[in-house]
């Protein structure tokens, strides 16, 4: 998924997951009741495109509770307000129609599927302008090590490019 608006600074935080029916927002509100500072709201709305389950009101609630971002596998609304609020939102679609309070069921803090990726409650979501990475809780240390090594390699390659030039750097990789 891509962010709704440009994201200047990457973020990370634990997932608070919610699965909702296509036109009902009751469990989105129940999930917001569980938010702690730094959490990422992850809503599985089954790629619903007609009824937006996230907008200005839910964003303001999430921000007041300290949420870092929202990932919506469905539609969102109030895009101008969301842009102006500066809250980080990723969504499947945008729609002017919104969900209602029907109380048709749903689940909070259960495994959800977003764009084919299973997200467990508490998994760490890392987001940037380039997309999202889901880090399972039990693999955080391994991912941190991989990320640190990749960052160090990128920094070294950029230093070498500046010092050696493109042709010399490209020739270094010929034998690999």
Coordinates of C-alpha atoms in Angstrom, one line a residue:
X1 CA 0.0 0.0 0.0
X2 CA 1.0 3.6 -0.6
X3 CA 0.4 6.5 1.7
X4 CA -2.5 8.8 0.9
X5 CA -0.2 11.8 1.1
X6 CA 3.6 12.2 1.1
X7 CA 5.3 11.1 4.3
X8 CA 8.4 13.0 5.2
X9 CA 9.5 11.0 8.2
X10 CA 9.4 7.2 8.5
X11 CA 7.5 5.8 11.5
X12 CA 7.2 2.5 13.4
X13 CA 4.8 1.1 16.0
X14 CA 2.8 -1.9 17.1
X15 CA -0.3 -2.8 15.3
X16 CA -3.8 -2.6 16.8
X17 CA -5.8 -4.7 14.4
X18 CA -9.5 -4.6 13.6
X19 CA -11.7 -6.5 11.1
X20 CA -15.0 -4.9 10.1
X21 CA -17.9 -5.6 7.8
X22 CA -18.1 -3.4 4.7
X23 CA -20.6 -0.8 5.9
X24 CA -20.3 -0.8 9.8
X25 CA -18.0 1.3 11.9
X26 CA -18.7 0.1 15.4
X27 CA -15.6 -2.0 15.7
X28 CA -13.4 0.7 14.2
X29 CA -14.5 2.8 17.3
X30 CA -13.8 -0.2 19.6
X31 CA -10.3 -0.5 18.2
X32 CA -9.7 3.3 18.7
X33 CA -10.7 2.7 22.4
X34 CA -7.6 0.4 22.6
X35 CA -5.1 2.8 21.1
X36 CA -2.0 3.8 23.1
X37 CA 0.6 6.4 22.0
X38 CA 2.7 5.1 19.1
X39 CA 0.2 2.5 18.0
X40 CA -0.7 1.9 14.3
X41 CA -4.4 1.3 13.6
X42 CA -4.7 -1.5 11.0
X43 CA -8.3 -1.9 9.6
X44 CA -9.2 -4.9 7.5
X45 CA -12.3 -3.8 5.6
X46 CA -11.9 -6.5 2.9
X47 CA -10.9 -3.9 0.3
X48 CA -14.3 -2.2 0.5
X49 CA -14.4 0.7 -2.0
X50 CA -17.9 2.1 -1.4
X51 CA -18.1 2.8 2.3
X52 CA -15.3 4.7 4.0
X53 CA -14.5 3.5 7.5
X54 CA -11.9 6.2 8.2
X55 CA -12.1 10.0 8.0
X56 CA -11.7 13.2 9.9
X57 CA -13.4 12.1 13.1
X58 CA -11.6 8.8 13.5
X59 CA -8.3 10.6 12.6
X60 CA -8.8 13.2 15.3
X61 CA -9.7 10.5 17.8
X62 CA -6.6 8.5 16.9
X63 CA -4.4 11.6 17.0
X64 CA -5.7 12.6 20.4
X65 CA -4.9 9.1 21.7
X66 CA -1.4 9.3 20.2
X67 CA -1.7 6.9 17.3
X68 CA 1.1 7.1 14.8
X69 CA -0.7 6.1 11.6
X70 CA -3.7 4.2 10.1
X71 CA -3.6 1.5 7.5
X72 CA -7.0 0.9 5.9
X73 CA -7.7 -2.1 3.7
X74 CA -10.8 -0.3 2.5
X75 CA -12.0 3.2 1.8
X76 CA -11.3 6.5 3.6
X77 CA -12.9 9.9 3.3
X78 CA -12.3 13.5 4.2
X79 CA -9.0 13.6 2.3
X80 CA -8.5 17.3 2.5
X81 CA -9.0 17.3 6.3
X82 CA -6.7 14.3 6.6
X83 CA -4.0 16.1 4.5
X84 CA -4.3 19.2 6.6
X85 CA -4.1 17.2 9.9
X86 CA -0.9 15.6 8.7
X87 CA -1.8 12.2 10.0
X88 CA -0.2 9.3 8.2
X89 CA -2.8 7.2 6.3
X90 CA -2.5 4.4 3.9
X91 CA -5.7 3.2 2.1
X92 CA -7.1 0.9 -0.5
X93 CA -9.6 3.5 -1.8
X94 CA -11.3 6.8 -1.3
X95 CA -15.1 7.3 -1.1
X96 CA -17.6 10.1 -0.2
X97 CA -20.0 7.5 1.4
X98 CA -19.3 6.5 5.0
X99 CA -19.9 3.5 7.2
X100 CA -22.7 3.7 9.9
X101 CA -23.2 2.3 13.4
X102 CA -25.1 -0.9 12.6
X103 CA -23.3 -3.2 15.1
X104 CA -23.0 -6.1 12.6
X105 CA -20.0 -7.5 14.3
X106 CA -16.3 -7.5 13.8
X107 CA -13.1 -8.2 15.8
X108 CA -10.4 -6.2 17.5
X109 CA -6.8 -7.4 18.0
X110 CA -7.1 -10.5 15.8
X111 CA -5.0 -11.5 12.8
X112 CA -6.0 -9.5 9.7
X113 CA -5.0 -9.6 6.1
X114 CA -3.9 -6.4 4.4
X115 CA -3.0 -6.7 0.7
X116 CA -2.3 -10.4 1.2
X117 CA -0.1 -9.8 4.3
X118 CA -1.2 -11.3 7.6
X119 CA -0.7 -8.9 10.4
X120 CA -1.0 -10.1 14.0
X121 CA -1.9 -7.7 16.9
X122 CA 1.4 -6.2 18.2
X123 CA 3.4 -6.9 15.0
X124 CA 5.6 -3.8 14.3
X125 CA 4.6 -1.8 11.3
X126 CA 7.3 0.3 9.7
X127 CA 6.1 2.9 7.2
X128 CA 7.6 5.4 4.9
X129 CA 6.7 7.2 1.7
X130 CA 7.7 4.1 -0.1
X131 CA 5.3 1.7 1.6
X132 CA 5.0 -0.6 4.6
X133 CA 6.9 -3.4 6.2
X134 CA 5.3 -5.8 8.8
X135 CA 7.7 -7.2 11.3
X136 CA 6.4 -10.2 13.3
X137 CA 6.9 -9.7 17.1
X138 CA 9.2 -12.7 17.4
X139 CA 11.5 -11.6 14.6
X140 CA 12.1 -8.0 15.6
X141 CA 15.8 -8.6 16.6
X142 CA 16.6 -10.3 13.3
X143 CA 14.9 -7.5 11.3
X144 CA 16.8 -4.8 13.2
X145 CA 20.1 -6.5 12.4
X146 CA 19.2 -6.8 8.7
X147 CA 18.0 -3.2 8.6
X148 CA 21.2 -1.9 10.3
X149 CA 23.4 -3.9 7.9
X150 CA 21.5 -2.7 4.8
X151 CA 21.6 0.9 6.0
X152 CA 25.4 0.7 6.6
X153 CA 25.9 -0.8 3.1
X154 CA 23.8 1.9 1.5
X155 CA 25.8 4.6 3.3
X156 CA 29.1 3.0 2.3
X157 CA 27.9 2.8 -1.4
X158 CA 26.9 6.4 -1.4
X159 CA 30.3 7.5 0.1
X160 CA 32.1 5.3 -2.5
X161 CA 30.0 6.7 -5.4
X162 CA 30.9 10.2 -4.3
X163 CA 34.6 9.4 -3.9
X164 CA 35.1 6.9 -6.8
X165 CA 32.4 7.8 -9.3
X166 CA 29.8 5.7 -11.0
X167 CA 32.1 3.8 -13.4
X168 CA 34.5 2.6 -10.7
X169 CA 31.7 1.7 -8.4
X170 CA 29.9 -0.3 -11.1
X171 CA 33.0 -2.2 -12.0
X172 CA 33.4 -3.3 -8.4
X173 CA 30.1 -5.2 -8.8
X174 CA 31.1 -6.9 -12.1
X175 CA 32.7 -9.8 -10.4
X176 CA 29.8 -10.4 -8.0

